[in-house]
mmCIF file of C-alpha atoms and ligand atoms in Angstrom:
data_model
loop_
_atom_site.group_PDB
_atom_site.id
_atom_site.type_symbol
_atom_site.label_atom_id
_atom_site.label_comp_id
_atom_site.label_asym_id
_atom_site.label_seq_id
_atom_site.Cartn_x
_atom_site.Cartn_y
_atom_site.Cartn_z
ATOM 1 C CA MET U 29 32.410 -4.582 2.063
ATOM 2 C CA LYS U 30 33.320 -5.669 5.603
ATOM 3 C CA ASN U 31 31.911 -9.049 6.610
ATOM 4 C CA ASP U 32 33.183 -9.408 10.156
ATOM 5 C CA LEU U 33 30.679 -7.213 11.998
ATOM 6 C CA PRO U 34 28.215 -8.601 14.551
ATOM 7 C CA THR U 35 24.752 -9.123 13.109
ATOM 8 C CA ASN U 36 21.580 -7.836 14.693
ATOM 9 C CA PHE U 37 18.565 -8.814 12.631
ATOM 10 C CA HIS U 38 16.190 -6.545 14.517
ATOM 11 C CA SER U 39 18.201 -3.302 14.674
ATOM 12 C CA PRO U 40 16.555 -0.222 13.181
ATOM 13 C CA LEU U 41 18.243 1.185 10.098
ATOM 14 C CA SER U 42 20.865 3.798 10.997
ATOM 15 C CA PRO U 43 23.500 5.721 8.994
ATOM 16 C CA GLU U 44 26.175 4.728 11.555
ATOM 17 C CA THR U 45 25.476 0.989 11.308
ATOM 18 C CA ILE U 46 25.146 1.070 7.517
ATOM 19 C CA SER U 47 28.399 3.067 7.181
ATOM 20 C CA ARG U 48 30.319 0.465 9.205
ATOM 21 C CA TYR U 49 29.807 -1.939 6.290
ATOM 22 C CA LEU U 50 30.822 0.595 3.621
ATOM 23 C CA PRO U 51 34.313 1.644 2.453
ATOM 24 C CA GLN U 52 35.756 4.222 4.863
ATOM 25 C CA GLY U 53 36.243 6.950 2.266
ATOM 26 C CA ARG U 54 32.564 7.166 1.344
ATOM 27 C CA THR U 55 31.431 10.702 2.120
ATOM 28 C CA SER U 56 27.958 11.097 0.573
ATOM 29 C CA LYS U 57 25.115 11.469 3.056
ATOM 30 C CA ILE U 58 22.895 8.597 4.209
ATOM 31 C CA ILE U 59 19.664 9.843 5.780
ATOM 32 C CA CYS U 60 17.453 7.412 7.727
ATOM 33 C CA LEU U 61 13.869 8.492 8.442
ATOM 34 C CA ASP U 62 11.248 6.864 10.613
ATOM 35 C CA SER U 63 8.362 7.623 8.272
ATOM 36 C CA VAL U 64 7.953 9.590 5.041
ATOM 37 C CA ASP U 65 5.390 9.733 2.228
ATOM 38 C CA SER U 66 7.916 8.431 -0.325
ATOM 39 C CA THR U 67 11.718 8.385 -0.173
ATOM 40 C CA ASN U 68 11.743 9.329 -3.889
ATOM 41 C CA ASN U 69 9.670 12.463 -3.121
ATOM 42 C CA TYR U 70 11.899 13.375 -0.169
ATOM 43 C CA LEU U 71 15.094 12.987 -2.200
ATOM 44 C CA ARG U 72 13.642 15.033 -5.078
ATOM 45 C CA LYS U 73 13.377 18.016 -2.698
ATOM 46 C CA LEU U 74 16.995 17.496 -1.580
ATOM 47 C CA ALA U 75 18.114 17.316 -5.231
ATOM 48 C CA ALA U 76 16.342 20.612 -5.949
ATOM 49 C CA ASP U 77 18.393 22.092 -3.065
ATOM 50 C CA GLY U 78 21.626 20.793 -4.626
ATOM 51 C CA ALA U 79 22.198 17.474 -2.794
ATOM 52 C CA GLU U 80 25.362 15.722 -3.957
ATOM 53 C CA SER U 81 25.605 12.560 -6.051
ATOM 54 C CA GLY U 82 25.402 9.435 -3.918
ATOM 55 C CA THR U 83 23.005 10.938 -1.354
ATOM 56 C CA VAL U 84 20.738 8.177 -0.021
ATOM 57 C CA VAL U 85 17.423 8.379 1.832
ATOM 58 C CA ILE U 86 16.030 5.298 3.605
ATOM 59 C CA ALA U 87 12.813 5.059 5.597
ATOM 60 C CA GLU U 88 11.469 2.534 8.110
ATOM 61 C CA SER U 89 8.044 3.058 6.523
ATOM 62 C CA GLN U 90 6.371 4.993 3.703
ATOM 63 C CA THR U 91 2.822 6.313 3.860
ATOM 64 C CA ALA U 92 2.563 6.775 0.072
ATOM 65 C CA GLY U 93 5.268 4.526 -1.410
ATOM 66 C CA ARG U 94 5.072 4.664 -5.202
ATOM 67 C CA GLY U 95 5.578 1.950 -7.798
ATOM 68 C CA ARG U 96 5.776 2.051 -11.574
ATOM 69 C CA GLN U 97 2.761 2.948 -13.733
ATOM 70 C CA GLY U 98 1.061 4.897 -10.934
ATOM 71 C CA LYS U 99 0.793 1.884 -8.612
ATOM 72 C CA SER U 100 1.446 2.071 -4.868
ATOM 73 C CA PHE U 101 4.223 0.165 -3.089
ATOM 74 C CA SER U 102 3.327 -1.497 0.222
ATOM 75 C CA SER U 103 5.916 -0.359 2.816
ATOM 76 C CA SER U 104 5.184 -1.864 6.233
ATOM 77 C CA LYS U 105 7.152 -0.433 9.121
ATOM 78 C CA GLY U 106 10.516 -1.894 10.123
ATOM 79 C CA LYS U 107 10.258 -4.828 7.730
ATOM 80 C CA GLY U 108 11.757 -3.766 4.451
ATOM 81 C CA ILE U 109 14.301 -1.488 2.838
ATOM 82 C CA TYR U 110 12.676 1.559 1.211
ATOM 83 C CA LEU U 111 15.605 3.414 -0.274
ATOM 84 C CA SER U 112 16.254 6.178 -2.806
ATOM 85 C CA ALA U 113 19.652 7.156 -4.183
ATOM 86 C CA LEU U 114 20.642 10.241 -6.167
ATOM 87 C CA LEU U 115 22.804 10.041 -9.301
ATOM 88 C CA TYR U 116 23.992 12.703 -11.757
ATOM 89 C CA PRO U 117 24.786 10.660 -14.883
ATOM 90 C CA GLN U 118 26.011 13.575 -17.020
ATOM 91 C CA GLU U 119 27.702 11.674 -19.852
ATOM 92 C CA THR U 120 24.941 9.112 -20.196
ATOM 93 C CA THR U 121 22.677 9.294 -23.271
ATOM 94 C CA PRO U 122 18.856 9.223 -22.937
ATOM 95 C CA GLU U 123 18.943 5.697 -24.463
ATOM 96 C CA GLN U 124 21.356 4.501 -21.786
ATOM 97 C CA LEU U 125 19.227 6.149 -19.110
ATOM 98 C CA ALA U 126 16.245 4.139 -20.363
ATOM 99 C CA SER U 127 18.250 0.985 -19.515
ATOM 100 C CA LEU U 128 19.194 2.158 -16.039
ATOM 101 C CA GLY U 129 16.349 0.281 -14.305
ATOM 102 C CA GLY U 130 17.663 -2.991 -15.739
ATOM 103 C CA MET U 131 21.204 -2.207 -14.601
ATOM 104 C CA VAL U 132 19.942 -1.351 -11.112
ATOM 105 C CA ALA U 133 18.072 -4.685 -11.033
ATOM 106 C CA SER U 134 21.369 -6.475 -11.726
ATOM 107 C CA ALA U 135 23.190 -4.394 -9.094
ATOM 108 C CA VAL U 136 20.562 -5.164 -6.430
ATOM 109 C CA TRP U 137 20.567 -8.834 -7.500
ATOM 110 C CA GLY U 138 24.286 -8.913 -6.577
ATOM 111 C CA ALA U 139 23.658 -7.078 -3.307
ATOM 112 C CA VAL U 140 21.016 -9.601 -2.198
ATOM 113 C CA LYS U 141 23.350 -12.459 -3.125
ATOM 114 C CA ASN U 142 26.316 -10.978 -1.213
ATOM 115 C CA ALA U 143 24.429 -9.859 1.906
ATOM 116 C CA CYS U 144 21.915 -12.696 2.257
ATOM 117 C CA GLY U 145 23.330 -15.571 0.201
ATOM 118 C CA VAL U 146 20.110 -15.687 -1.823
ATOM 119 C CA SER U 147 20.049 -16.001 -5.608
ATOM 120 C CA CYS U 148 16.842 -14.378 -6.827
ATOM 121 C CA GLY U 149 15.310 -14.022 -10.267
ATOM 122 C CA ILE U 150 14.933 -10.882 -12.381
ATOM 123 C CA LYS U 151 11.524 -10.360 -13.952
ATOM 124 C CA TRP U 152 11.532 -8.019 -16.928
ATOM 125 C CA VAL U 153 11.459 -5.041 -16.730
ATOM 126 C CA ASN U 154 13.164 -4.636 -13.354
ATOM 127 C CA ASP U 155 11.543 -6.585 -10.516
ATOM 128 C CA LEU U 156 13.434 -9.130 -8.428
ATOM 129 C CA THR U 157 11.612 -12.360 -7.674
ATOM 130 C CA LEU U 158 11.769 -15.408 -5.429
ATOM 131 C CA GLY U 159 9.853 -18.443 -6.684
ATOM 132 C CA THR U 160 6.779 -17.055 -8.402
ATOM 133 C CA LYS U 161 6.516 -13.895 -6.267
ATOM 134 C CA LYS U 162 7.924 -10.378 -6.120
ATOM 135 C CA LEU U 163 10.778 -9.560 -3.746
ATOM 136 C CA CYS U 164 11.827 -6.096 -4.899
ATOM 137 C CA GLY U 165 10.579 -3.262 -7.102
ATOM 138 C CA ILE U 166 12.655 -0.497 -8.673
ATOM 139 C CA LEU U 167 11.470 2.984 -9.679
ATOM 140 C CA PRO U 168 14.044 5.174 -11.487
ATOM 141 C CA GLU U 169 12.868 8.773 -12.017
ATOM 142 C CA THR U 170 14.792 11.252 -14.175
ATOM 143 C CA SER U 171 14.552 15.014 -13.692
ATOM 144 C CA THR U 172 16.587 18.225 -13.902
ATOM 145 C CA ALA U 173 17.667 20.794 -11.320
ATOM 146 C CA GLY U 174 18.720 23.936 -13.193
ATOM 147 C CA ALA U 175 20.815 22.648 -16.091
ATOM 148 C CA ARG U 176 21.806 19.453 -14.269
ATOM 149 C CA ARG U 177 20.081 16.205 -15.100
ATOM 150 C CA TYR U 178 19.671 13.776 -12.220
ATOM 151 C CA VAL U 179 18.143 10.351 -11.563
ATOM 152 C CA ILE U 180 16.503 9.199 -8.364
ATOM 153 C CA ILE U 181 16.629 5.435 -8.070
ATOM 154 C CA GLY U 182 13.920 4.115 -5.765
ATOM 155 C CA ILE U 183 14.300 0.562 -4.477
ATOM 156 C CA GLY U 184 11.871 -1.346 -2.273
ATOM 157 C CA VAL U 185 12.957 -4.752 -0.911
ATOM 158 C CA ASN U 186 10.729 -7.016 1.185
ATOM 159 C CA VAL U 187 13.179 -8.273 3.801
ATOM 160 C CA ASN U 188 11.687 -9.420 7.112
ATOM 161 C CA HIS U 189 7.985 -9.431 6.253
ATOM 162 C CA THR U 190 5.819 -12.321 7.363
ATOM 163 C CA GLU U 191 2.723 -13.185 5.291
ATOM 164 C CA GLU U 192 0.615 -10.987 7.611
ATOM 165 C CA ASP U 193 2.726 -7.902 6.846
ATOM 166 C CA PHE U 194 1.377 -7.735 3.281
ATOM 167 C CA PRO U 195 -2.140 -6.486 2.466
ATOM 168 C CA PRO U 196 -4.481 -9.328 1.372
ATOM 169 C CA GLU U 197 -4.433 -8.234 -2.286
ATOM 170 C CA LEU U 198 -0.664 -8.911 -2.402
ATOM 171 C CA SER U 199 -0.754 -12.350 -0.791
ATOM 172 C CA ASP U 200 -0.454 -14.124 -4.174
ATOM 173 C CA VAL U 201 2.123 -11.691 -5.545
ATOM 174 C CA ALA U 202 4.585 -10.592 -2.823
ATOM 175 C CA THR U 203 7.183 -12.475 -0.817
ATOM 176 C CA SER U 204 10.134 -11.562 1.402
ATOM 177 C CA LEU U 205 13.634 -12.862 2.087
ATOM 178 C CA ARG U 206 12.414 -14.050 5.482
ATOM 179 C CA ILE U 207 9.415 -15.969 4.086
ATOM 180 C CA HIS U 208 11.602 -17.561 1.419
ATOM 181 C CA THR U 209 14.558 -18.564 3.621
ATOM 182 C CA GLY U 210 12.740 -19.115 6.933
ATOM 183 C CA ARG U 211 15.068 -16.720 8.807
ATOM 184 C CA PRO U 212 15.367 -12.969 9.339
ATOM 185 C CA HIS U 213 18.013 -10.909 7.540
ATOM 186 C CA ASP U 214 20.131 -7.929 8.643
ATOM 187 C CA ARG U 215 18.600 -4.869 6.925
ATOM 188 C CA ASN U 216 21.575 -2.595 7.734
ATOM 189 C CA ARG U 217 23.948 -5.040 6.053
ATOM 190 C CA LEU U 218 21.733 -5.419 2.995
ATOM 191 C CA ALA U 219 21.158 -1.637 2.758
ATOM 192 C CA ALA U 220 24.947 -1.139 2.823
ATOM 193 C CA GLU U 221 25.442 -3.743 0.109
ATOM 194 C CA ILE U 222 22.782 -2.043 -2.059
ATOM 195 C CA ILE U 223 24.377 1.388 -1.530
ATOM 196 C CA GLY U 224 27.825 -0.046 -2.361
ATOM 197 C CA SER U 225 26.451 -1.621 -5.540
ATOM 198 C CA LEU U 226 24.837 1.693 -6.603
ATOM 199 C CA ASP U 227 28.112 3.553 -5.955
ATOM 200 C CA LYS U 228 29.817 1.038 -8.244
ATOM 201 C CA LEU U 229 27.104 1.412 -10.886
ATOM 202 C CA ALA U 230 27.501 5.217 -10.801
ATOM 203 C CA ALA U 231 31.260 4.757 -11.364
ATOM 204 C CA ASP U 232 30.671 2.208 -14.176
ATOM 205 C CA LEU U 233 28.294 4.469 -16.144
ATOM 206 C CA PRO U 234 28.255 4.982 -19.075
ATOM 207 C CA TYR U 235 31.055 2.756 -20.407
ATOM 208 C CA ASN U 236 31.335 -0.382 -18.233
ATOM 209 C CA CYS U 237 27.815 -1.716 -18.422
ATOM 210 C CA ARG U 238 28.265 -5.145 -20.063
ATOM 211 C CA SER U 239 28.386 -7.125 -16.809
ATOM 212 C CA TYR U 240 24.989 -5.708 -15.765
ATOM 213 C CA LEU U 241 23.459 -6.973 -19.019
ATOM 214 C CA ASP U 242 25.070 -10.396 -18.530
ATOM 215 C CA THR U 243 23.732 -10.722 -14.972
ATOM 216 C CA PHE U 244 20.291 -9.624 -16.171
ATOM 217 C CA LYS U 245 20.161 -12.198 -18.980
ATOM 218 C CA LYS U 246 21.516 -15.019 -16.834
ATOM 219 C CA ASN U 247 18.900 -14.536 -14.127
ATOM 220 C CA CYS U 248 15.916 -13.305 -16.142
ATOM 221 C CA VAL U 249 12.904 -15.478 -15.263
ATOM 222 C CA THR U 250 10.780 -13.962 -18.058
ATOM 223 C CA LEU U 251 12.846 -15.588 -20.830
ATOM 224 C CA GLY U 252 11.516 -18.790 -22.360
ATOM 225 C CA LYS U 253 8.003 -18.129 -21.067
ATOM 226 C CA GLN U 254 4.599 -17.403 -22.596
ATOM 227 C CA VAL U 255 3.748 -13.878 -21.430
ATOM 228 C CA ARG U 256 0.803 -11.519 -21.576
ATOM 229 C CA LEU U 257 1.615 -8.013 -22.830
ATOM 230 C CA ILE U 258 -0.587 -5.374 -21.259
ATOM 231 C CA SER U 259 -0.668 -1.839 -22.664
ATOM 232 C CA PRO U 260 -3.261 0.960 -22.840
ATOM 233 C CA ALA U 261 -4.021 -0.273 -26.390
ATOM 234 C CA GLY U 262 -4.992 -3.762 -25.173
ATOM 235 C CA GLU U 263 -3.615 -7.190 -24.248
ATOM 236 C CA SER U 264 -1.907 -9.862 -26.316
ATOM 237 C CA ASP U 265 0.052 -13.055 -25.755
ATOM 238 C CA ALA U 266 3.592 -13.729 -26.905
ATOM 239 C CA TYR U 267 6.682 -15.808 -26.175
ATOM 240 C CA ALA U 268 9.705 -14.098 -24.526
ATOM 241 C CA VAL U 269 12.781 -15.023 -26.570
ATOM 242 C CA GLY U 270 15.533 -12.615 -25.574
ATOM 243 C CA ILE U 271 16.905 -9.440 -24.024
ATOM 244 C CA SER U 272 18.587 -6.958 -26.376
ATOM 245 C CA ASP U 273 21.639 -4.845 -25.559
ATOM 246 C CA ASP U 274 19.435 -1.951 -24.423
ATOM 247 C CA PHE U 275 17.536 -4.262 -21.996
ATOM 248 C CA SER U 276 14.460 -4.384 -24.262
ATOM 249 C CA LEU U 277 12.452 -7.617 -24.171
ATOM 250 C CA ILE U 278 12.299 -9.481 -27.495
ATOM 251 C CA VAL U 279 9.022 -11.351 -27.934
ATOM 252 C CA ARG U 280 7.603 -13.574 -30.688
ATOM 253 C CA ASP U 281 3.862 -13.444 -31.387
ATOM 254 C CA ASN U 282 1.689 -16.396 -32.453
ATOM 255 C CA ASP U 283 2.357 -15.640 -36.146
ATOM 256 C CA GLY U 284 6.115 -15.925 -35.586
ATOM 257 C CA ASN U 285 6.785 -12.167 -35.801
ATOM 258 C CA GLU U 286 9.395 -10.819 -33.395
ATOM 259 C CA LYS U 287 9.330 -7.376 -31.841
ATOM 260 C CA SER U 288 11.264 -5.596 -29.173
ATOM 261 C CA ILE U 289 9.546 -3.942 -26.192
ATOM 262 C CA ARG U 290 11.073 -0.971 -24.376
ATOM 263 C CA SER U 291 10.666 -0.618 -20.638
ATOM 264 C CA GLY U 292 7.699 1.455 -19.572
ATOM 265 C CA GLU U 293 5.611 0.860 -22.707
ATOM 266 C CA VAL U 294 4.047 -2.415 -21.761
ATOM 267 C CA SER U 295 3.706 -4.449 -18.608
ATOM 268 C CA VAL U 296 4.440 -8.156 -18.812
ATOM 269 C CA ARG U 297 2.681 -10.856 -16.799
ATOM 270 C CA GLY U 298 3.192 -14.587 -16.757
ATOM 271 C CA MET U 299 0.282 -16.531 -18.262
ATOM 272 C CA TYR U 300 -0.567 -18.150 -14.931
ATOM 273 C CA GLY U 301 0.376 -15.466 -12.425
ATOM 274 C CA TYR U 302 2.838 -12.689 -11.666
ATOM 275 C CA VAL U 303 6.033 -14.315 -13.034
HETATM 276 C C1 BTN N 424 7.530 -1.112 -8.511
HETATM 277 O O1 BTN N 424 7.504 -2.234 -8.008
HETATM 278 O O2 BTN N 424 6.703 -0.792 -9.394
HETATM 279 C C2 BTN N 424 8.560 -0.119 -8.047
HETATM 280 C C3 BTN N 424 8.517 0.017 -6.562
HETATM 281 C C4 BTN N 424 9.542 1.002 -6.025
HETATM 282 C C5 BTN N 424 9.386 1.193 -4.539
HETATM 283 C C6 BTN N 424 10.459 2.062 -3.956
HETATM 284 S S1 BTN N 424 10.419 2.056 -2.195
HETATM 285 C C7 BTN N 424 11.541 3.372 -2.143
HETATM 286 C C8 BTN N 424 11.165 4.313 -3.258
HETATM 287 N N1 BTN N 424 10.156 5.249 -2.820
HETATM 288 C C9 BTN N 424 8.994 5.084 -3.465
HETATM 289 O O3 BTN N 424 7.967 5.762 -3.270
HETATM 290 N N2 BTN N 424 9.109 4.097 -4.341
HETATM 291 C C10 BTN N 424 10.432 3.522 -4.347
#
């Protein structure tokens, strides 16, 4: 990653500017759009047409940005990074694929640290946090095109939002790098760092994944907290005691029984708010 380029905090996202920060040999396409329903939806169509591994779609805004569990993702124009990347993890088992969101969280954690100098938290299952609020959400979606399995990794980072850029219902939940640090950040530089970290993750799969687990555990803000487990079957309280090797959350209930929760089954909230 080149660090010596001039910084323009207000530049629109462009493939040329992003590529200047990336290794010269990188050939996969980076597509920047002004507006799209969802970058994950757009990339899914490209994958069906045979797009190559490493293809990235980024938009200045999304009209129907999607989050996990059918939620929407607020994507105000020119403020954040709304990015989807295509991977073809052929040798990866379904179990490893289930951990991919956690690995991506660790990769993006490193990208934010390198590009912005900010050390954020990781909230299980794969959100990034600053203080008690959400900075970034991750939506991995697995599918097949013909006989080829692929994953679209959707990443939404709140970069230069002010408080007014979030809808009122998110005011207690969402934050941005700008709100947290009091200064704007270069979205092209951060987008490049995220793309570089996903390229590395694609090369590390499926064998070199230990460092992603270590980063996750070290920065996981869910650990050591009382949490509320919310599933279609109901809600219960528990204490978060650990992260297992497959990125499951290990919780202890009030009777002292421990169980392990896989991503996607249950959503976890702090007892007194989002974290
Ligand atoms: C979540 O917080 O539940 C996940 C949010 C993922 C948002 C990103 S923004 C880019 C990509 N396109 C989408 O529609 N969603 C993801």
